[in-house]
Coordinates of C-alpha atoms and ligand atoms in Angstrom, one line a residue:
M89 CA 3.7 1.3 22.9
L90 CA 3.7 2.6 19.3
H91 CA 0.5 0.5 18.5
T92 CA -2.1 -1.3 20.7
N93 CA -1.2 -4.6 19.1
L94 CA 2.2 -4.2 20.8
D95 CA 3.2 -5.1 24.4
I96 CA 6.3 -6.3 26.6
N97 CA 5.7 -9.5 28.5
G98 CA 6.9 -10.9 31.7
A99 CA 10.2 -12.2 30.2
G100 CA 10.8 -8.6 29.1
H101 CA 10.1 -9.6 25.5
L102 CA 8.3 -7.6 22.9
T103 CA 4.8 -9.2 22.0
M104 CA 2.3 -8.7 19.0
A105 CA -1.2 -9.8 19.2
G106 CA -0.4 -11.4 22.7
R107 CA 2.5 -13.5 21.1
D108 CA 6.0 -13.7 22.2
T109 CA 8.4 -12.4 19.2
V110 CA 11.4 -13.8 20.5
E111 CA 9.6 -17.1 20.7
L112 CA 8.5 -17.0 17.2
A113 CA 11.5 -15.8 16.1
G114 CA 13.1 -19.1 17.7
K115 CA 10.2 -21.1 16.2
Y116 CA 10.7 -19.8 12.6
G117 CA 14.2 -18.2 12.2
T118 CA 15.0 -14.9 11.4
P119 CA 14.7 -12.6 9.3
L120 CA 10.9 -13.0 9.7
Y121 CA 8.0 -10.8 8.6
L122 CA 5.4 -11.6 11.3
M123 CA 1.9 -10.3 10.9
D124 CA -1.3 -9.7 12.8
Q125 CA -4.2 -11.1 11.1
A126 CA -6.8 -9.5 13.4
R127 CA -5.4 -6.0 12.9
I128 CA -5.6 -6.4 9.1
R129 CA -9.3 -7.3 9.3
E130 CA -10.0 -4.7 11.9
R131 CA -8.7 -2.0 9.6
C132 CA -10.5 -3.2 6.5
R133 CA -13.8 -3.1 8.6
E134 CA -12.8 0.4 9.8
Y135 CA -12.8 1.4 6.2
L136 CA -15.9 -0.6 5.0
C137 CA -18.0 0.5 7.8
A138 CA -17.2 4.3 7.7
M139 CA -17.4 4.7 3.9
R140 CA -20.9 2.7 3.8
E141 CA -22.0 5.0 6.8
H142 CA -20.9 8.3 5.3
F143 CA -21.0 7.7 1.4
G144 CA -23.7 5.3 1.4
R145 CA -24.3 1.6 0.7
N146 CA -22.3 1.3 -2.7
A147 CA -19.2 2.9 -1.4
L148 CA -16.2 0.5 -1.4
P149 CA -12.7 0.4 -0.1
L150 CA -10.1 -1.3 -2.7
Y151 CA -7.1 -2.6 -1.1
A152 CA -4.1 -1.4 -2.7
S153 CA -2.2 -4.6 -3.5
K154 CA 1.1 -3.0 -4.1
A155 CA 1.6 -2.4 -0.2
L156 CA 1.7 -6.2 0.2
C157 CA 0.7 -8.8 -2.2
C158 CA 0.2 -12.6 -1.5
K159 CA -2.7 -14.9 -1.7
E160 CA -3.2 -14.9 1.8
L161 CA -3.7 -11.3 2.0
Y162 CA -6.3 -11.4 -1.0
R163 CA -8.2 -14.2 0.9
I164 CA -8.4 -11.8 4.0
V165 CA -9.5 -8.8 2.1
A166 CA -12.0 -10.7 -0.1
E167 CA -13.6 -12.2 3.2
E168 CA -13.9 -8.8 4.6
G169 CA -15.7 -7.7 1.6
L170 CA -13.2 -5.2 0.2
G171 CA -12.4 -4.8 -3.6
C172 CA -8.8 -4.5 -4.7
D173 CA -6.4 -2.5 -7.1
V174 CA -3.7 -4.2 -8.9
V175 CA -0.9 -2.4 -10.8
S176 CA 0.6 -5.4 -12.9
P177 CA -0.5 -8.4 -14.3
G178 CA 1.4 -10.3 -11.7
E179 CA -0.7 -8.9 -9.0
L180 CA -3.7 -9.6 -10.9
Y181 CA -2.5 -13.1 -11.3
T182 CA -2.0 -13.6 -7.5
A183 CA -5.6 -12.3 -6.9
H184 CA -7.2 -14.5 -9.2
A185 CA -5.2 -17.4 -7.9
A186 CA -6.4 -16.6 -4.4
G187 CA -9.9 -16.8 -5.7
F188 CA -10.6 -12.9 -5.4
P189 CA -13.9 -11.9 -7.1
M190 CA -12.4 -10.2 -10.3
E191 CA -15.4 -8.1 -10.8
K192 CA -14.3 -6.1 -7.6
A193 CA -10.5 -5.7 -9.2
Y194 CA -9.5 -2.5 -10.5
F195 CA -6.3 -2.5 -12.7
H196 CA -4.1 0.4 -12.4
G197 CA -0.7 1.6 -13.8
N198 CA 0.7 4.2 -15.9
N199 CA 1.7 1.9 -18.8
K200 CA -0.2 -1.3 -19.5
T201 CA 1.1 -3.3 -22.4
D202 CA -1.2 -4.7 -25.0
A203 CA -0.5 -8.1 -23.3
D204 CA -1.1 -6.9 -20.1
V205 CA -4.8 -5.5 -21.4
R206 CA -5.5 -9.0 -22.8
C207 CA -4.2 -10.7 -19.7
A208 CA -6.7 -8.4 -17.4
M209 CA -9.7 -9.2 -19.8
D210 CA -8.7 -12.8 -20.2
L211 CA -9.1 -13.1 -16.2
G212 CA -12.3 -10.9 -16.3
I213 CA -11.1 -7.8 -14.5
G214 CA -14.0 -5.5 -13.5
H215 CA -12.4 -2.0 -14.3
F216 CA -9.5 -0.7 -16.0
V217 CA -8.3 2.6 -14.2
A218 CA -6.9 4.1 -17.6
D219 CA -4.0 6.5 -17.3
N220 CA -3.5 8.1 -20.8
R221 CA -4.8 8.0 -24.3
E222 CA -2.7 5.2 -25.8
E223 CA -3.9 2.8 -23.2
L224 CA -7.6 3.7 -23.8
Y225 CA -7.2 3.1 -27.5
A226 CA -5.5 -0.3 -26.8
I227 CA -8.5 -1.3 -24.4
S228 CA -10.9 -0.2 -26.9
R229 CA -9.3 -2.3 -29.6
E230 CA -9.2 -5.4 -27.6
A231 CA -12.8 -5.1 -26.2
T232 CA -14.1 -4.7 -29.3
K233 CA -12.3 -7.6 -30.9
R234 CA -14.0 -9.6 -28.3
G235 CA -17.3 -7.9 -28.8
K236 CA -17.4 -6.6 -25.1
V237 CA -17.9 -3.2 -23.3
Q238 CA -15.3 -2.7 -20.9
K239 CA -15.8 -0.3 -17.9
V240 CA -13.2 2.3 -17.6
I241 CA -12.3 4.9 -14.8
L242 CA -9.9 7.7 -16.1
R243 CA -7.0 8.7 -14.1
V244 CA -6.6 12.3 -13.9
T245 CA -4.3 14.6 -12.0
P246 CA -6.2 17.3 -9.9
G247 CA -2.9 19.4 -9.2
I248 CA -2.4 19.1 -5.7
D249 CA 0.8 18.8 -3.6
P250 CA 0.2 17.2 -0.3
H251 CA 3.6 18.5 1.0
T252 CA 5.1 14.8 1.1
H253 CA 8.0 13.4 -0.2
A254 CA 8.7 14.1 -3.9
A255 CA 9.1 10.3 -4.7
I256 CA 5.6 9.5 -3.3
T257 CA 3.8 12.6 -4.3
T258 CA 1.6 11.7 -7.4
G259 CA -1.4 14.2 -7.6
K260 CA 0.5 17.1 -9.1
V261 CA 0.1 18.4 -12.8
D262 CA 3.6 17.4 -13.5
S263 CA 3.5 13.5 -12.9
K264 CA 4.1 10.5 -15.0
F265 CA 0.8 9.5 -13.6
G266 CA -2.8 10.6 -15.2
T267 CA -4.0 13.3 -17.4
A268 CA -4.0 16.7 -16.4
I269 CA -7.5 18.6 -15.5
E270 CA -5.7 21.8 -15.2
T271 CA -4.2 22.1 -19.0
G272 CA -7.8 21.0 -20.5
Q273 CA -6.2 17.7 -21.3
A274 CA -8.4 15.3 -19.3
L275 CA -11.5 17.1 -20.7
D276 CA -10.4 16.8 -24.4
L277 CA -9.6 12.9 -23.5
T278 CA -13.0 12.7 -21.8
R279 CA -14.4 13.7 -25.2
Q280 CA -12.7 11.2 -27.1
I281 CA -13.2 8.4 -24.7
L282 CA -17.3 8.9 -25.2
T283 CA -16.7 8.5 -29.1
L284 CA -14.6 5.2 -28.4
P285 CA -16.1 1.9 -29.2
G286 CA -16.0 -0.9 -26.3
V287 CA -15.4 1.4 -23.6
D288 CA -17.8 2.6 -21.0
L289 CA -16.3 5.7 -19.0
V290 CA -18.2 5.2 -15.6
G291 CA -15.8 7.7 -13.6
I292 CA -12.6 9.3 -12.5
H293 CA -9.8 8.7 -10.4
C294 CA -6.9 10.5 -8.7
H295 CA -4.3 9.6 -6.0
V296 CA -2.7 12.6 -4.4
G297 CA 0.1 10.9 -2.7
S298 CA 1.1 9.1 0.3
L299 CA 1.6 9.5 4.1
C300 CA -1.4 12.1 4.5
F301 CA -2.0 12.5 7.9
D302 CA -5.4 14.5 7.7
S303 CA -8.4 14.5 5.1
G304 CA -7.1 18.1 3.8
P305 CA -5.7 16.6 0.6
F306 CA -8.7 14.3 0.1
E307 CA -11.1 17.2 0.5
A308 CA -9.2 19.4 -1.8
A309 CA -9.0 16.6 -4.4
A310 CA -12.9 16.2 -4.1
D311 CA -13.4 19.8 -4.8
I312 CA -11.5 19.5 -8.0
M313 CA -12.9 16.2 -9.2
I314 CA -16.5 16.9 -8.5
A315 CA -16.1 20.4 -10.3
F316 CA -14.7 18.3 -13.1
M317 CA -17.5 15.8 -13.2
A318 CA -20.0 18.6 -13.4
Q319 CA -17.9 20.1 -16.1
V320 CA -18.0 16.9 -18.3
R321 CA -21.8 16.8 -17.7
K322 CA -22.1 20.1 -19.1
Q323 CA -19.8 20.0 -21.9
T324 CA -20.7 16.3 -23.2
G325 CA -24.1 15.5 -21.5
H326 CA -22.3 12.3 -19.8
T327 CA -22.8 11.9 -16.0
L328 CA -19.9 10.0 -14.4
S329 CA -21.1 7.9 -11.4
V330 CA -17.8 6.7 -10.0
L331 CA -15.4 9.0 -7.8
N332 CA -12.1 7.3 -6.9
L333 CA -10.2 9.3 -4.6
G334 CA -7.2 7.2 -4.5
G335 CA -5.1 5.9 -1.2
G336 CA -2.6 7.6 0.9
Y337 CA -3.5 7.7 4.6
G338 CA -0.4 7.5 6.7
V339 CA 0.7 5.4 9.6
R340 CA 2.5 6.0 12.7
Y341 CA 6.0 4.7 12.0
I342 CA 7.6 6.3 15.3
E343 CA 6.5 8.2 18.4
G344 CA 6.5 11.6 16.8
H345 CA 4.1 10.7 13.9
P346 CA 0.2 11.7 14.7
S347 CA -2.1 8.7 14.7
I348 CA -5.0 9.0 12.6
D349 CA -8.7 8.4 13.3
I350 CA -9.5 6.8 9.7
P351 CA -13.4 6.9 10.3
D352 CA -13.3 10.4 11.3
N353 CA -11.4 11.5 8.4
I354 CA -13.6 9.6 6.1
R355 CA -16.6 11.4 7.6
K356 CA -15.1 14.7 6.7
V357 CA -14.2 13.8 3.2
A358 CA -17.9 12.7 2.8
E359 CA -19.0 15.9 4.2
R360 CA -17.1 17.8 1.7
V361 CA -18.2 15.4 -1.3
R362 CA -22.0 15.9 -0.2
A363 CA -21.5 19.6 0.0
R364 CA -19.7 19.8 -3.5
C365 CA -22.1 17.6 -5.1
A366 CA -25.1 19.7 -3.7
A367 CA -23.2 22.7 -4.9
H368 CA -23.0 21.8 -8.6
D369 CA -26.5 19.8 -8.4
F370 CA -24.5 16.7 -9.1
P371 CA -25.8 13.2 -8.1
L372 CA -23.7 11.7 -5.3
P373 CA -21.1 9.3 -7.1
Q374 CA -20.4 5.9 -6.0
V375 CA -17.1 6.6 -3.8
L376 CA -14.0 4.3 -3.8
L377 CA -10.8 4.8 -1.8
E378 CA -7.6 2.8 -2.1
P379 CA -6.0 2.4 1.2
G380 CA -2.8 0.3 1.0
R381 CA -0.5 1.2 3.8
S382 CA -3.0 2.0 6.4
I383 CA -4.6 -1.3 5.9
V384 CA -1.4 -3.6 6.5
A385 CA 1.5 -1.5 7.8
D386 CA 1.0 -1.6 11.7
A387 CA -0.1 -5.3 11.3
G388 CA 3.7 -6.2 10.7
L389 CA 7.0 -6.3 12.1
T390 CA 10.1 -7.6 11.0
L391 CA 12.4 -9.7 13.4
Y392 CA 16.2 -10.0 12.8
T393 CA 19.0 -11.4 14.8
A394 CA 21.7 -9.3 16.0
G395 CA 25.3 -9.8 15.0
S396 CA 28.1 -7.6 15.6
V397 CA 27.8 -4.6 17.5
K398 CA 30.6 -2.1 16.5
T399 CA 31.6 1.2 18.2
I400 CA 33.9 3.2 15.9
T401 CA 35.8 5.4 18.6
G402 CA 35.0 8.9 18.4
Y403 CA 32.5 8.4 15.6
K404 CA 29.3 6.0 16.2
S405 CA 28.0 2.5 16.9
Y406 CA 26.5 -0.1 14.3
V407 CA 24.4 -2.9 15.1
S408 CA 24.4 -5.5 12.1
I409 CA 21.4 -7.8 11.4
D410 CA 20.8 -10.4 9.3
G411 CA 18.8 -8.8 6.9
G412 CA 18.5 -5.5 5.5
M413 CA 17.9 -3.6 2.3
P414 CA 16.9 -7.0 0.3
D415 CA 13.8 -7.2 2.8
N416 CA 13.1 -3.5 3.4
P417 CA 14.7 -1.0 1.1
R418 CA 12.7 1.9 2.2
Y419 CA 15.4 3.7 4.3
A420 CA 17.9 3.3 1.4
L421 CA 15.3 4.5 -0.9
Y422 CA 13.9 7.5 0.9
Q423 CA 15.2 7.6 4.6
S424 CA 12.0 6.4 6.1
D425 CA 11.3 6.5 9.7
Y426 CA 11.1 3.4 11.6
T427 CA 11.1 2.4 15.2
V428 CA 13.8 -0.4 16.3
L429 CA 13.7 -2.2 19.5
N430 CA 15.7 -5.0 20.9
A431 CA 12.9 -7.5 21.1
S432 CA 15.0 -9.7 23.7
R433 CA 15.3 -6.8 26.2
A434 CA 12.2 -4.7 25.5
S435 CA 11.8 -3.4 29.1
A436 CA 15.6 -2.5 29.4
R437 CA 16.5 1.3 29.2
P438 CA 17.6 2.2 25.7
D439 CA 21.3 2.9 26.6
L440 CA 23.0 2.8 23.2
T441 CA 22.7 5.3 20.1
A442 CA 23.2 3.0 17.1
T443 CA 22.9 2.9 13.2
I444 CA 21.0 -0.5 12.2
A445 CA 23.0 -1.8 9.2
G446 CA 21.9 -4.7 7.0
R447 CA 24.3 -7.5 5.7
C448 CA 24.7 -6.5 2.0
C449 CA 27.9 -5.2 0.5
E450 CA 26.5 -1.8 0.4
S451 CA 27.2 1.1 2.7
G452 CA 23.8 2.5 2.0
D453 CA 22.3 -0.8 3.3
L454 CA 21.1 0.7 6.5
I455 CA 17.7 0.2 8.5
Q456 CA 18.0 3.1 10.3
E457 CA 20.5 5.6 11.7
D458 CA 21.1 6.7 15.2
V459 CA 18.3 5.2 17.1
R460 CA 18.3 4.6 20.9
I461 CA 18.1 0.8 21.6
A462 CA 18.8 -1.4 24.7
R463 CA 22.4 -2.5 23.8
P464 CA 22.0 -5.9 21.8
E465 CA 24.2 -8.9 22.4
R466 CA 25.1 -11.1 19.6
G467 CA 21.8 -13.3 19.1
D468 CA 19.5 -10.9 20.5
I469 CA 16.3 -10.4 18.3
I470 CA 15.7 -7.0 17.0
A471 CA 12.4 -5.8 16.0
V472 CA 11.6 -3.1 13.2
L473 CA 8.2 -2.1 14.0
V474 CA 5.2 -1.3 11.3
T475 CA 6.7 -3.0 8.3
G476 CA 3.6 -4.5 7.2
A477 CA 3.5 -2.2 4.0
Y478 CA 6.0 -1.8 1.3
N479 CA 8.4 -4.3 2.9
Y480 CA 7.7 -7.8 1.6
S481 CA 6.3 -6.2 -1.5
M482 CA 9.3 -4.2 -2.5
A483 CA 11.7 -7.3 -1.3
S484 CA 14.5 -8.1 -3.8
N485 CA 17.1 -11.2 -3.7
Y486 CA 20.0 -8.5 -3.8
N487 CA 23.3 -10.4 -2.9
R488 CA 21.3 -13.6 -3.4
I489 CA 19.7 -13.4 -0.3
P490 CA 16.2 -15.4 0.1
R491 CA 13.3 -13.5 0.8
P492 CA 11.9 -14.0 4.6
P493 CA 8.7 -15.9 5.2
I494 CA 5.6 -14.0 6.2
V495 CA 4.1 -15.9 9.3
M496 CA 0.8 -14.8 10.7
I497 CA -0.8 -14.6 14.0
A498 CA -4.4 -15.8 13.6
P499 CA -7.1 -14.1 15.5
D500 CA -7.4 -17.3 17.9
G501 CA -3.6 -16.7 18.5
S502 CA -2.1 -19.4 16.8
D503 CA 0.5 -19.0 14.3
Y504 CA 1.1 -20.1 10.5
V505 CA 3.1 -19.6 7.5
A506 CA 1.5 -17.5 4.9
V507 CA 4.4 -17.3 2.7
R508 CA 7.1 -19.7 3.1
R509 CA 10.8 -18.7 3.4
E510 CA 12.8 -18.8 0.1
S511 CA 15.3 -21.8 -0.1
Y512 CA 18.6 -21.7 -2.3
E513 CA 16.8 -23.9 -4.6
D514 CA 14.2 -21.2 -5.3
L515 CA 17.2 -18.6 -5.9
L516 CA 18.4 -21.1 -8.7
A517 CA 14.5 -21.8 -9.8
N518 CA 15.4 -19.6 -13.4
D519 CA 19.0 -20.2 -13.7
L520 CA 19.8 -22.3 -16.7
Ligands
LIG8 C1 0.1 3.5 -3.9 C2 -1.4 3.6 -4.4 C3 -2.2 3.6 -3.5 C4 -2.1 3.2 -2.1 O1 -1.4 4.3 -1.3 P1 -1.3 4.0 0.3 O2 -0.3 5.3 0.6 O3 -0.3 2.5 0.4 O4 -2.4 3.9 1.0 C5 -3.5 3.7 -4.0 N1 -3.7 4.1 -5.1 C6 -2.9 4.3 -6.1 C7 -3.1 4.6 -7.4 C8 -1.8 3.8 -5.7 O5 -0.5 4.6 -6.7

């Protein structure tokens, strides 16, 4: 199967973490996000162990909350000893509510409002990752008012294009994120920050993009970032001690994608960081990474119930499911690849080429086009694999469709609800 936590049992049903997905769909109803807690923990440990081994004891992976944000996830990630990055006060509020240690939370985003800055300081945020000049002045004003010194990391753009989709490429010079190194603006801004009261500039951050399948973009970024740190030291006398290389490791969504050896990639990036630091005679910084997708994606799948199976003579076939773009907008947004299976007939030969369509009044509401699948009958359970990242977190109530629940399979094989299914009452909660 696509990932090691997936299999097929004697009944011909798809299993995840040893549990029958058809049985769980029956117990909880569909659509349903199903997650494998042990797999999330395994990924957290992979990052933490490899980073400590190769970058040193103070290295820290920060889970990128935007991939999947709910209290249970913060509890798991905190137990595993990771930090987190948050991009909004809503994520921050959720982390705080889950008891996440705030000193290990890093506040991102390209446009933090004054209210956001106050909220983050109220909740005791550890670091701000500041995007631009206006934001730095806002942080400085608020920190000064409170008589405190706020730790800050500056987001810069190293000018790297990892050749992925334009919508998920963020390290280029022409980007809404960060301040460019290439144009000299990052150095100018650094000089200004060093004169600002109430802020302690401890390091720099970059995030080159998403869906990177090897260490190349990270190594290229490390070269530029460390050269910049050396330049800052030379021009200002200030030594930055934190290097945050962002997230972006890819995940295998379909058979055609490579699988990634994360520890080996981290080893390669670390070798490069050490070599560049040595070349610039620069002290090895504390290294942070921000994996999101690669922590949660293959720990999740979505279960739906098949409705109509429609063949348009001379054209193609559509399988309609009881979810769609409200619970997974990624195909509609950027034609993301997914593997779709008939979980009820997982050992049957895929004998139908079909487009998997959602239930919304929107012809673009598709989950995948022209996939091979064992012909479903109404009532069969359809599984879309590798939906742990950017599905629940991107879900909407379009067409007033309630969001599905997240059910976790615990390491002991038991199942529990981590996020309950939205009710129709929930949909009315803000209507006056
Ligand atoms: C999206 C994002 C991440 C996580 O990216 P993944 O591809 O999910 O690993 C990390 N850091 C920043 C700043 C991001 O915007």
